Coordinates of N, CA and C in Angstrom, one line a residue:
X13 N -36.5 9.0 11.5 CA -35.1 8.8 11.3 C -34.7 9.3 9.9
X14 N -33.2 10.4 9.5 CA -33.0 10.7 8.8 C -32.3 9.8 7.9
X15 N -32.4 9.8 6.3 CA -31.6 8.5 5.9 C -30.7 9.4 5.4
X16 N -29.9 8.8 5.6 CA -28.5 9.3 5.0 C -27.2 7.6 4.4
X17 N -26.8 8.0 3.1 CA -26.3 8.0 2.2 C -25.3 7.9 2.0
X18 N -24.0 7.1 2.2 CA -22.5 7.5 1.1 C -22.4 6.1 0.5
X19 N -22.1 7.1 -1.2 CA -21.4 6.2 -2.0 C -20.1 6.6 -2.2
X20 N -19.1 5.7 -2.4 CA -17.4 5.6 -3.0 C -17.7 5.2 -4.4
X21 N -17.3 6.4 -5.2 CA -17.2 6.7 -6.5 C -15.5 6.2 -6.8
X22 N -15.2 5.3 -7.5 CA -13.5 5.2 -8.0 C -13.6 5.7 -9.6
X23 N -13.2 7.0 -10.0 CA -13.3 6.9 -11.7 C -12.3 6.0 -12.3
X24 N -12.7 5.9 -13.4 CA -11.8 5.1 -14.5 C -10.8 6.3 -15.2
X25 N -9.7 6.5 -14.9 CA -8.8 7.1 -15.5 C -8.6 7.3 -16.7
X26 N -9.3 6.2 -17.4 CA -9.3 5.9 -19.2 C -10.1 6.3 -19.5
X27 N -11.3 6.9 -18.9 CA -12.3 7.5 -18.9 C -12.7 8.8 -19.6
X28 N -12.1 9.6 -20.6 CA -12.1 11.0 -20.8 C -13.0 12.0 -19.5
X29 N -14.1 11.6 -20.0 CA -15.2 12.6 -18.5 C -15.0 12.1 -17.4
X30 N -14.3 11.6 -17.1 CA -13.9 11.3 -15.3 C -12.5 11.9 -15.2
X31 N -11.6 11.8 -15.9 CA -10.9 12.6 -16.0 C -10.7 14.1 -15.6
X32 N -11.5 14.8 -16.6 CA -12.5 15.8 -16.6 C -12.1 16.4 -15.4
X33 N -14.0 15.4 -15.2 CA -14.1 15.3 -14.0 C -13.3 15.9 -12.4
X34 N -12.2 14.4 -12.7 CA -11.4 15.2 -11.3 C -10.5 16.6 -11.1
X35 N -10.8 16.9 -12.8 CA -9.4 18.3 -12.9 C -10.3 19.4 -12.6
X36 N -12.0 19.6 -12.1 CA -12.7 20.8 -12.4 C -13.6 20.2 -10.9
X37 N -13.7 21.1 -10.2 CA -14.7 20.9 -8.8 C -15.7 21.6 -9.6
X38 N -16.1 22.3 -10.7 CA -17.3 22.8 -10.8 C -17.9 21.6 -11.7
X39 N -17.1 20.8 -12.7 CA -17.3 19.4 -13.7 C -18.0 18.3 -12.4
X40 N -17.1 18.2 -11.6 CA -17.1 17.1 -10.8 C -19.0 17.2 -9.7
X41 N -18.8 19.0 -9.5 CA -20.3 19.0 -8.7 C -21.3 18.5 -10.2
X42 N -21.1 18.6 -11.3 CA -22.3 18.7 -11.9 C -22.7 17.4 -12.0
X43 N -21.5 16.8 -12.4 CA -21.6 15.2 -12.3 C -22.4 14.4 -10.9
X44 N -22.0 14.9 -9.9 CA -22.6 14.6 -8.9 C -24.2 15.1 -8.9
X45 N -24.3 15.9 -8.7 CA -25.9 16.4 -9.2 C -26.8 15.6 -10.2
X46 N -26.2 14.8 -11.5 CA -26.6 14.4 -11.9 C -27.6 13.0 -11.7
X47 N -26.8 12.6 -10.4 CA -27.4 11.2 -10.2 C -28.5 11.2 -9.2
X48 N -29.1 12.6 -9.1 CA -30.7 12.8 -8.7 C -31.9 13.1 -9.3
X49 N -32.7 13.5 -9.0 CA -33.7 13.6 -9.5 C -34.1 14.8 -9.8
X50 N -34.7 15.3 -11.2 CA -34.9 16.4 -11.7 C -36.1 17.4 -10.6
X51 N -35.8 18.3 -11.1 CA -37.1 19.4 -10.4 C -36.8 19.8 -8.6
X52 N -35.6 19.5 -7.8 CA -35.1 20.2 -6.7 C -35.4 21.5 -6.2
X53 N -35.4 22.4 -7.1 CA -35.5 23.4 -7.0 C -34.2 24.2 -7.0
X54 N -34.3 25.7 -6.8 CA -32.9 26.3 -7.1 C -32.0 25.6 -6.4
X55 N -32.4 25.1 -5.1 CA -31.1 24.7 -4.2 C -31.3 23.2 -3.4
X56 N -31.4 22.7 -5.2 CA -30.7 21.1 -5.4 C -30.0 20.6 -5.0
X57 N -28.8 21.2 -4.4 CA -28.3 20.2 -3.5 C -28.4 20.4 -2.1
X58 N -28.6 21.1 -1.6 CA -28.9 21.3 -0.6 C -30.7 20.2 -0.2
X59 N -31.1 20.2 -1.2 CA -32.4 19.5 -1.1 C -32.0 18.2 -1.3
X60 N -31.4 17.6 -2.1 CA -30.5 16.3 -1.9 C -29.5 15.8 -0.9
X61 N -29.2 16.8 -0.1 CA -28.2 16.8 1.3 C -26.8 16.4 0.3
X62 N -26.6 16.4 -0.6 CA -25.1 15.9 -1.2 C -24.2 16.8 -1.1
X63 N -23.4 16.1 -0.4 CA -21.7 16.8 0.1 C -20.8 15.7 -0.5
X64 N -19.6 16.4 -0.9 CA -18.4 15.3 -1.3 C -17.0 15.8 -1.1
X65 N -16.3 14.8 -1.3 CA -14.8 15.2 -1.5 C -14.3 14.1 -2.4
X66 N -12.8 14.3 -2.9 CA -12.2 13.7 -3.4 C -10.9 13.3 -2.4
X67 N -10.5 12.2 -2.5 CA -9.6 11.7 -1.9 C -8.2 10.9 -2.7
X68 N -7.0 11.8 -2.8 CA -5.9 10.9 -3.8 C -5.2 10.1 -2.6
X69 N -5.3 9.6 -1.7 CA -4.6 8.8 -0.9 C -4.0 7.1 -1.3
X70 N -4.8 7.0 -2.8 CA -4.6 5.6 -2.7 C -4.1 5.7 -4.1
X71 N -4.0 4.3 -5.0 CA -3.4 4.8 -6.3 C -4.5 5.7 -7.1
X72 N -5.4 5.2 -6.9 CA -6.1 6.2 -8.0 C -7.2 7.0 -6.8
X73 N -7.5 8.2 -7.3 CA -8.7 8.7 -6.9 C -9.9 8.1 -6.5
X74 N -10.8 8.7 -5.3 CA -11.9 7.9 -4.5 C -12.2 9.4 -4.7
X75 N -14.0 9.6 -5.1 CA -14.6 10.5 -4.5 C -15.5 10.2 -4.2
X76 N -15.9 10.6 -2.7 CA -17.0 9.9 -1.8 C -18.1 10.9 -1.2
X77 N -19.3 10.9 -2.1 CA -20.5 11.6 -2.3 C -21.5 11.1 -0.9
X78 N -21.9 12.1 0.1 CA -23.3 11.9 1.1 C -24.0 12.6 0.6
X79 N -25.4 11.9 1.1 CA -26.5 12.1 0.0 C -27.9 11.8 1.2
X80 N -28.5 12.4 1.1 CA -30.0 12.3 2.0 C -31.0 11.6 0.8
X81 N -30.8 11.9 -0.4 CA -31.2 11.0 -1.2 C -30.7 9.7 -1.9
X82 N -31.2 8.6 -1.7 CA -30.2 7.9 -2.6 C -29.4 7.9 -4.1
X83 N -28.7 8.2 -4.3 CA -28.2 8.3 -5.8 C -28.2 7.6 -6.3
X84 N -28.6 7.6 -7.9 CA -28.9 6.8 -9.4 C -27.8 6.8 -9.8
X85 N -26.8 5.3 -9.4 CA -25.4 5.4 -10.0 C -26.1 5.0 -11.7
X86 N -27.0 4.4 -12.1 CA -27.2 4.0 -13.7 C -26.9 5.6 -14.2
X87 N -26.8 6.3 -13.7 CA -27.1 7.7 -14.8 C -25.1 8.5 -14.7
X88 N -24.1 7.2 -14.4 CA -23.0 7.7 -14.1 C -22.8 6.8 -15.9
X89 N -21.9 7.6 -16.9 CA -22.2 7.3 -17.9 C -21.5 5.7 -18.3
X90 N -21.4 5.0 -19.1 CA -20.8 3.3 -19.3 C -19.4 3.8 -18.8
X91 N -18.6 2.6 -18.2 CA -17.5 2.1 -17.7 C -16.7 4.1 -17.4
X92 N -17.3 4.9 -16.5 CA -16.8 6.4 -15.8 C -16.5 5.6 -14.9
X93 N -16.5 4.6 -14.0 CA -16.3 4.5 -12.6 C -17.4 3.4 -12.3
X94 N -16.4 2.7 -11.1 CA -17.1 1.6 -10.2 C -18.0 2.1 -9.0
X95 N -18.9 2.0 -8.3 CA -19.6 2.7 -7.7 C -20.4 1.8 -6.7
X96 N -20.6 2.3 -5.4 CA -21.0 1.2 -4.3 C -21.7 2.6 -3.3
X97 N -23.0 1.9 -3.3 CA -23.5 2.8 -2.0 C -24.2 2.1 -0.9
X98 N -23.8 2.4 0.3 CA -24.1 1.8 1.9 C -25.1 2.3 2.5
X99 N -26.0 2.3 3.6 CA -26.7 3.1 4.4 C -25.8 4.0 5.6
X100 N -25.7 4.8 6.1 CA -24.9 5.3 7.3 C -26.2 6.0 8.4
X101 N -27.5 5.6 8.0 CA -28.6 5.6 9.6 C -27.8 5.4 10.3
X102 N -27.6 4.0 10.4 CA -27.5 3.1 11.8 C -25.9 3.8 12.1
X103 N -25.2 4.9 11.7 CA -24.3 5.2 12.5 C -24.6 7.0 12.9
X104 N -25.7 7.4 12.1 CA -26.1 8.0 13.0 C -27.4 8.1 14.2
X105 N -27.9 6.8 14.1 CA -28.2 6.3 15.2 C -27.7 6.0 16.5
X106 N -25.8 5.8 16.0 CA -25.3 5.2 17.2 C -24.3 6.3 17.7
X107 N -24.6 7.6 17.3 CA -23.7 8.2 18.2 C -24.4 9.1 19.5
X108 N -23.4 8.8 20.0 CA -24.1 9.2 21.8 C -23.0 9.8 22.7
X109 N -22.7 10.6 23.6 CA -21.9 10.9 24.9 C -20.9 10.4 24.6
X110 N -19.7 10.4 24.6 CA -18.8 9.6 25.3 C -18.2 8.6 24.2
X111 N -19.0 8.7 23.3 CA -18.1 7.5 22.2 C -16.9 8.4 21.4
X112 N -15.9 7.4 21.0 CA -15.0 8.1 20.4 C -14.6 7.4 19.1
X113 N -14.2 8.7 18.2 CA -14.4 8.6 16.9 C -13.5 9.1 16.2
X114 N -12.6 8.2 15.0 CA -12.2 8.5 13.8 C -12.7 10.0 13.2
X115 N -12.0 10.3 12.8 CA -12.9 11.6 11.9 C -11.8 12.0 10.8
X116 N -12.3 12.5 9.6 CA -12.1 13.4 8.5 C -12.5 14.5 7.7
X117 N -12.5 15.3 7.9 CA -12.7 16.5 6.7 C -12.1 17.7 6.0
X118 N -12.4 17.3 4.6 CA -11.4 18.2 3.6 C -12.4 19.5 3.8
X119 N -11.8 20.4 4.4 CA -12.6 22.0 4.6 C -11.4 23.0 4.0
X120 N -12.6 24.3 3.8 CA -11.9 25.8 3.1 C -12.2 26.6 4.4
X121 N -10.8 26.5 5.0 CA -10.7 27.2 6.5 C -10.4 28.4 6.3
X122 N -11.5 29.4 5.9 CA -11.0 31.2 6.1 C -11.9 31.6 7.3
X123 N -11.0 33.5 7.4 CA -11.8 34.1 7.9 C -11.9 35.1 7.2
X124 N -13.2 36.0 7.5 CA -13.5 37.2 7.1 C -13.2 38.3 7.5
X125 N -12.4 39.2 7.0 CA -12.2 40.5 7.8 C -13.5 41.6 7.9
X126 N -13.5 42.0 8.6 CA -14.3 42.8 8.9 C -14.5 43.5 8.0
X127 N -15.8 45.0 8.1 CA -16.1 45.8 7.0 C -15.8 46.5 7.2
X128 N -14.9 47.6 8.3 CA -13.8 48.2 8.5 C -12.2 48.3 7.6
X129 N -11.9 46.7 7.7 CA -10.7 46.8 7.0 C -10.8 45.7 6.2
X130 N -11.9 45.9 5.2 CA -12.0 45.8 3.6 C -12.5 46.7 3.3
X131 N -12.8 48.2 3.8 CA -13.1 49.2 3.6 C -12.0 49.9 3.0
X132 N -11.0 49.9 4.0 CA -9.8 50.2 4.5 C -8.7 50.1 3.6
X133 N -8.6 48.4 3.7 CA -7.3 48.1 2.8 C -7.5 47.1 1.7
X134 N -8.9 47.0 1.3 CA -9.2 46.7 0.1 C -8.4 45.0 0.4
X135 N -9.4 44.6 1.9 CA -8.7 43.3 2.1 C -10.3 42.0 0.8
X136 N -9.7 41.0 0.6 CA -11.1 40.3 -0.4 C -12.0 40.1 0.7
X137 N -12.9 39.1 0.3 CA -14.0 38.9 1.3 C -13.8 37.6 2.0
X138 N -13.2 36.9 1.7 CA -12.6 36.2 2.7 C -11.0 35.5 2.7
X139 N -10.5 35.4 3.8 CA -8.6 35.2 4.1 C -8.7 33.3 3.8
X140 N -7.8 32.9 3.4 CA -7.7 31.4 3.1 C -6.7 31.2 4.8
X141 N -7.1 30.4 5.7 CA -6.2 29.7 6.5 C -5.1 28.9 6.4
X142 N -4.0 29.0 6.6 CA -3.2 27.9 7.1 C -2.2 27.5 8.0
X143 N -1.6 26.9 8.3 CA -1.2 26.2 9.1 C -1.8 26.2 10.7
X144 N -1.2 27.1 11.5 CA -1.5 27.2 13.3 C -2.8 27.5 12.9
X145 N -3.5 28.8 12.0 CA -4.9 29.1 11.8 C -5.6 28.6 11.4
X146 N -5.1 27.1 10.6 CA -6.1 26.5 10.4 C -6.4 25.3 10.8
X147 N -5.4 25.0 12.0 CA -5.5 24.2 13.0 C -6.8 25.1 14.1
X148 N -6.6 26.0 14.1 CA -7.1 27.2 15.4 C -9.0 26.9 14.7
X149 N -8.8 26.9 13.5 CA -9.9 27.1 12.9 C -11.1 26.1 13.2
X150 N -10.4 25.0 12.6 CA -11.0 23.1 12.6 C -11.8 23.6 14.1
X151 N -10.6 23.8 15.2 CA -10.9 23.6 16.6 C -12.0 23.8 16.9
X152 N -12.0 25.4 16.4 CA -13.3 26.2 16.8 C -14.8 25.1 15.9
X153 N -14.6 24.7 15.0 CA -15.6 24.3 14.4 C -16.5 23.1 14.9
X154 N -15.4 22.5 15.5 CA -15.3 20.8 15.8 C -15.6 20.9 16.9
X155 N -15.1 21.9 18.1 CA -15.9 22.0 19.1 C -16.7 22.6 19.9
X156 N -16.9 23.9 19.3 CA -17.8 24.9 19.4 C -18.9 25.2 18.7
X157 N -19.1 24.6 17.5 CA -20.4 24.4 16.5 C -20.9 22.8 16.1
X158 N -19.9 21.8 16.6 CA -20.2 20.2 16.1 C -20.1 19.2 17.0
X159 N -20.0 19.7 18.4 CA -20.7 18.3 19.4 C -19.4 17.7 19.6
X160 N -17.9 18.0 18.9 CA -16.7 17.3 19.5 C -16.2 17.7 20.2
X161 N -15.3 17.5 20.9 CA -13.7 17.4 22.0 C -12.9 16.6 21.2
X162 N -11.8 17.6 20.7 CA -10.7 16.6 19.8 C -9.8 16.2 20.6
X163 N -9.0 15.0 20.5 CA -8.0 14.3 21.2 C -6.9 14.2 20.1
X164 N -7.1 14.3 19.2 CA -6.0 14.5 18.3 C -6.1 15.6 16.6
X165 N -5.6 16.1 16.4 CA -6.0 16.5 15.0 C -4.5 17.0 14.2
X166 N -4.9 16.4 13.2 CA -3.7 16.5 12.3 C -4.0 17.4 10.9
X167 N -3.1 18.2 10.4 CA -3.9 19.0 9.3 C -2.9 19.0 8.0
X168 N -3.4 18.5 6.8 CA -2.6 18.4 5.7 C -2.7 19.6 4.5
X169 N -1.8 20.3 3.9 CA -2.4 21.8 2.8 C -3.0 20.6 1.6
X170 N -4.1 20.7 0.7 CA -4.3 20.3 -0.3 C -4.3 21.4 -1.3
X171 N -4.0 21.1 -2.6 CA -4.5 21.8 -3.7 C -5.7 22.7 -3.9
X172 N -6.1 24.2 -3.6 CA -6.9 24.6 -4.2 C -8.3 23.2 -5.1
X173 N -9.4 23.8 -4.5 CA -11.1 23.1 -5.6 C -11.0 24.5 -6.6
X174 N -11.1 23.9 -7.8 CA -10.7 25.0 -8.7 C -11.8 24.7 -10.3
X175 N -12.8 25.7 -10.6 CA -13.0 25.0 -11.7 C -13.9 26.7 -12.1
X176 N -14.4 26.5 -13.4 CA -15.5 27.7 -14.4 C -16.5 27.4 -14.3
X177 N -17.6 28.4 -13.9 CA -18.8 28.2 -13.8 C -19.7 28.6 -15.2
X178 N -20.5 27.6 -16.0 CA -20.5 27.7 -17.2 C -21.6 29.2 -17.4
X179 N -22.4 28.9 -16.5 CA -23.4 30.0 -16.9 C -23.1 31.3 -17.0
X180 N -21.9 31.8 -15.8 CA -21.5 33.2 -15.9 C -20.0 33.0 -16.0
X181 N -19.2 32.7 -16.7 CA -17.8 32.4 -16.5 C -17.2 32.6 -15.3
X182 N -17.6 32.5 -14.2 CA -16.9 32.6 -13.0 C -15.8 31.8 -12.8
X183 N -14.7 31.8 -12.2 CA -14.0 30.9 -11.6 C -14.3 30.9 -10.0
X184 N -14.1 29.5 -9.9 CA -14.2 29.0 -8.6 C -12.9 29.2 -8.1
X185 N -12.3 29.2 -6.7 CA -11.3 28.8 -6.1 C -11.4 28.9 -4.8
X186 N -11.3 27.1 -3.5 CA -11.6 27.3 -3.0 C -10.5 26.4 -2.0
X187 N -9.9 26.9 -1.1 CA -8.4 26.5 -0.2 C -9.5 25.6 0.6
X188 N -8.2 24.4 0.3 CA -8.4 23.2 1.0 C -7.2 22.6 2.1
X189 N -8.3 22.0 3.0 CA -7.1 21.1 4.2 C -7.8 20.2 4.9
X190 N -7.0 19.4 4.5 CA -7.9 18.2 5.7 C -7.0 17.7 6.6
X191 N -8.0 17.9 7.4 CA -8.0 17.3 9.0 C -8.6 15.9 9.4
X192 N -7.7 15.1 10.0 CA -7.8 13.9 10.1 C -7.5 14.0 12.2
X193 N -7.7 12.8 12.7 CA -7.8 13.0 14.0 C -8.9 11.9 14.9
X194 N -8.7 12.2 15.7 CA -9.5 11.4 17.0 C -10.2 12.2 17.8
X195 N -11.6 12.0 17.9 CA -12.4 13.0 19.1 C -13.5 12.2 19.8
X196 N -14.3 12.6 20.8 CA -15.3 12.3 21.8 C -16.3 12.9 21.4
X197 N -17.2 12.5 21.9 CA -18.6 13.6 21.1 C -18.9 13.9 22.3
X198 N -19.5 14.7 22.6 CA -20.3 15.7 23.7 C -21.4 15.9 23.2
X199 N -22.3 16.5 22.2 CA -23.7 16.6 21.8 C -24.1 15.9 20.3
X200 N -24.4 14.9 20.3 CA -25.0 14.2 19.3 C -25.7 14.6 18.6
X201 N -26.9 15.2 19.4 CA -27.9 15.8 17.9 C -26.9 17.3 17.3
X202 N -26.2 17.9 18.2 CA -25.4 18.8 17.5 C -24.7 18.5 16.4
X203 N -23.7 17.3 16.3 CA -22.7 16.8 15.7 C -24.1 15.9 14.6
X204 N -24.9 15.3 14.8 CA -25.7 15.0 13.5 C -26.1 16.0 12.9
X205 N -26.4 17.1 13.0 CA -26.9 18.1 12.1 C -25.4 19.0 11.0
X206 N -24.9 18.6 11.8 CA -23.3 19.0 11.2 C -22.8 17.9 10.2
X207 N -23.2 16.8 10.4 CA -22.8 15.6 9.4 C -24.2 16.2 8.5
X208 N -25.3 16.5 8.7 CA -26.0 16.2 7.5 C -25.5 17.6 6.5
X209 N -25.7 19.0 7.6 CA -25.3 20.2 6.9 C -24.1 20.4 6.2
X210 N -22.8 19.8 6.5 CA -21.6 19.8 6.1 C -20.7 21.1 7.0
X211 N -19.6 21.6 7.0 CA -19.2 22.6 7.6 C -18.4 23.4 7.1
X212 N -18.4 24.4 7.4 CA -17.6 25.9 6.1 C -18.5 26.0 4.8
X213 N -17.3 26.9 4.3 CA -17.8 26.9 3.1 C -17.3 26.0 1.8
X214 N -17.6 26.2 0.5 CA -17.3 25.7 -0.9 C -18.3 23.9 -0.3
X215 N -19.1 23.9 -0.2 CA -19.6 22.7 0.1 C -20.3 22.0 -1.5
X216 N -20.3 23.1 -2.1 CA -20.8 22.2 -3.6 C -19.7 22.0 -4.3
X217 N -18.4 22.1 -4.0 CA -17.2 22.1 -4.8 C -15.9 21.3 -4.2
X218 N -16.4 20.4 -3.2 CA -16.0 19.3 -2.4 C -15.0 19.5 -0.9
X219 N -15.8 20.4 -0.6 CA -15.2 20.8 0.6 C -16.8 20.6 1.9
X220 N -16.1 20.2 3.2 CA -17.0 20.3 4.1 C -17.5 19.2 4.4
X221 N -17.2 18.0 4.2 CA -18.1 16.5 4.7 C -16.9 16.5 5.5
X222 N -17.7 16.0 6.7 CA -17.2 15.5 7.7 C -17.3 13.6 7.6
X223 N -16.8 13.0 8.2 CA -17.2 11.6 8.0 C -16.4 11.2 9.5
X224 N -16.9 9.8 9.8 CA -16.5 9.3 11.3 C -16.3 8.3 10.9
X225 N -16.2 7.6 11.9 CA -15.8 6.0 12.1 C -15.6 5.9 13.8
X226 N -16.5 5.2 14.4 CA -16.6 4.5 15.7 C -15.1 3.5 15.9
X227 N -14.2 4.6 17.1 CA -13.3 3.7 17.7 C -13.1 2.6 18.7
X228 N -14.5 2.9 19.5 CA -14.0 2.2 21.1 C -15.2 2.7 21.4
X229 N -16.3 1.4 22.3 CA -17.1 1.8 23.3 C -16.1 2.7 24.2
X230 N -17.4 3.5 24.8 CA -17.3 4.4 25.7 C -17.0 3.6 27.0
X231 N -16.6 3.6 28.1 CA -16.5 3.1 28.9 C -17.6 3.6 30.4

């Protein structure tokens, strides 16, 4: 049985580094990284399974870290934020056929143009989605690579994940939209490997957790 992990991070606003924090997705991945265990290897998080997003839906900010490892909230620095973490096994234990499900995910919906015409017309390496396309997009992901049949899906533009990457000055920038909705599952172990892997890209910069919630036995 895989274990799997989420904690609800709330920062403290008064907080200077949580602050930070929420104004930098490259601040915010490091902080999250922090609350594991040294020696991962290059691809630490991915070895930690931690995926996150941030959520302003309420008054203050929620960001809600999954994790294959459990995370060391003591190493979140004094009074940065309140902090609670649950098991979510037993809900991926319980998904099967036919059950229907809540769902959310903040994703960076592009596509790639071909090497033709970015040969061509000097198009970037990848197109940011939105609106009809990035409804078109979710679809294809949700039910052609993740075990769902959506019954509803709703899609909101968010703010650019935006932050400096210290080692090479890079900037990050990564188009976000979340989709919210109602769906059926069709292949279980497909749709658990997609909750552990996360979906699209910018996955270290808080894009790509999917999350559920069980609506209704199946009948």
């Amino acid at each position: 049985m895989t274990a799997l992990w989420l904690t609800r991070i709330q920062p403290n606003l008064r907080h200077r580094d949580a602050r930070r924090d929420l104004s930098s997705a490259v601040a915010m991945h490091h902080r999250i990284m922090q609350l594991f265990p040294d020696g991962l290897g290059a691809q630490a998080r991915r070895q930690a399974g931690a995926l996150f997003r941030t959520e302003d839906t309420g008054p203050t900010p929620v960001v809600l870290l999954q994790s294959q490892l459990r995370p060391d909230l003591d190493q979140l620095p004094t009074d940065y934020a309140s902090a609670v973490t649950k098991d979510l096994s037993p809900l991926l234990d319980a998904l099967r056929p036919g059950l229907t499900v809540r769902y959310r995910i903040i994703a960076n919906a592009v596509r790639k143009p071909g090497h033709t015409t970015r040969a061509t017309t000097g198009a970037p390496a990848v197109i940011p989605l939105t609106g009809a396309e990035a409804d078109e997009w979710w679809q294809r992901q949700a039910e052609e690579h993740s075990g769902l049949h959506l019954s509803t899906a709703h899609s909101t533009p968010l703010d650019s994940a935006r932050g400096q990457r210290a080692q090479d000055q890079r900037r990050i920038t990564h188009a976000r939209t979340q989709f919210d909705g109602a769906a059926t599952i069709k292949d279980p172990d497909l749709l658990r490997q997609r909750l552990l892997d996360g979906i699209g890209r910018g996955k270290a910069y808080g894009c790509g957790l999917l999350t559920l919630a069980p609506t209704r036995q199946a009948s």
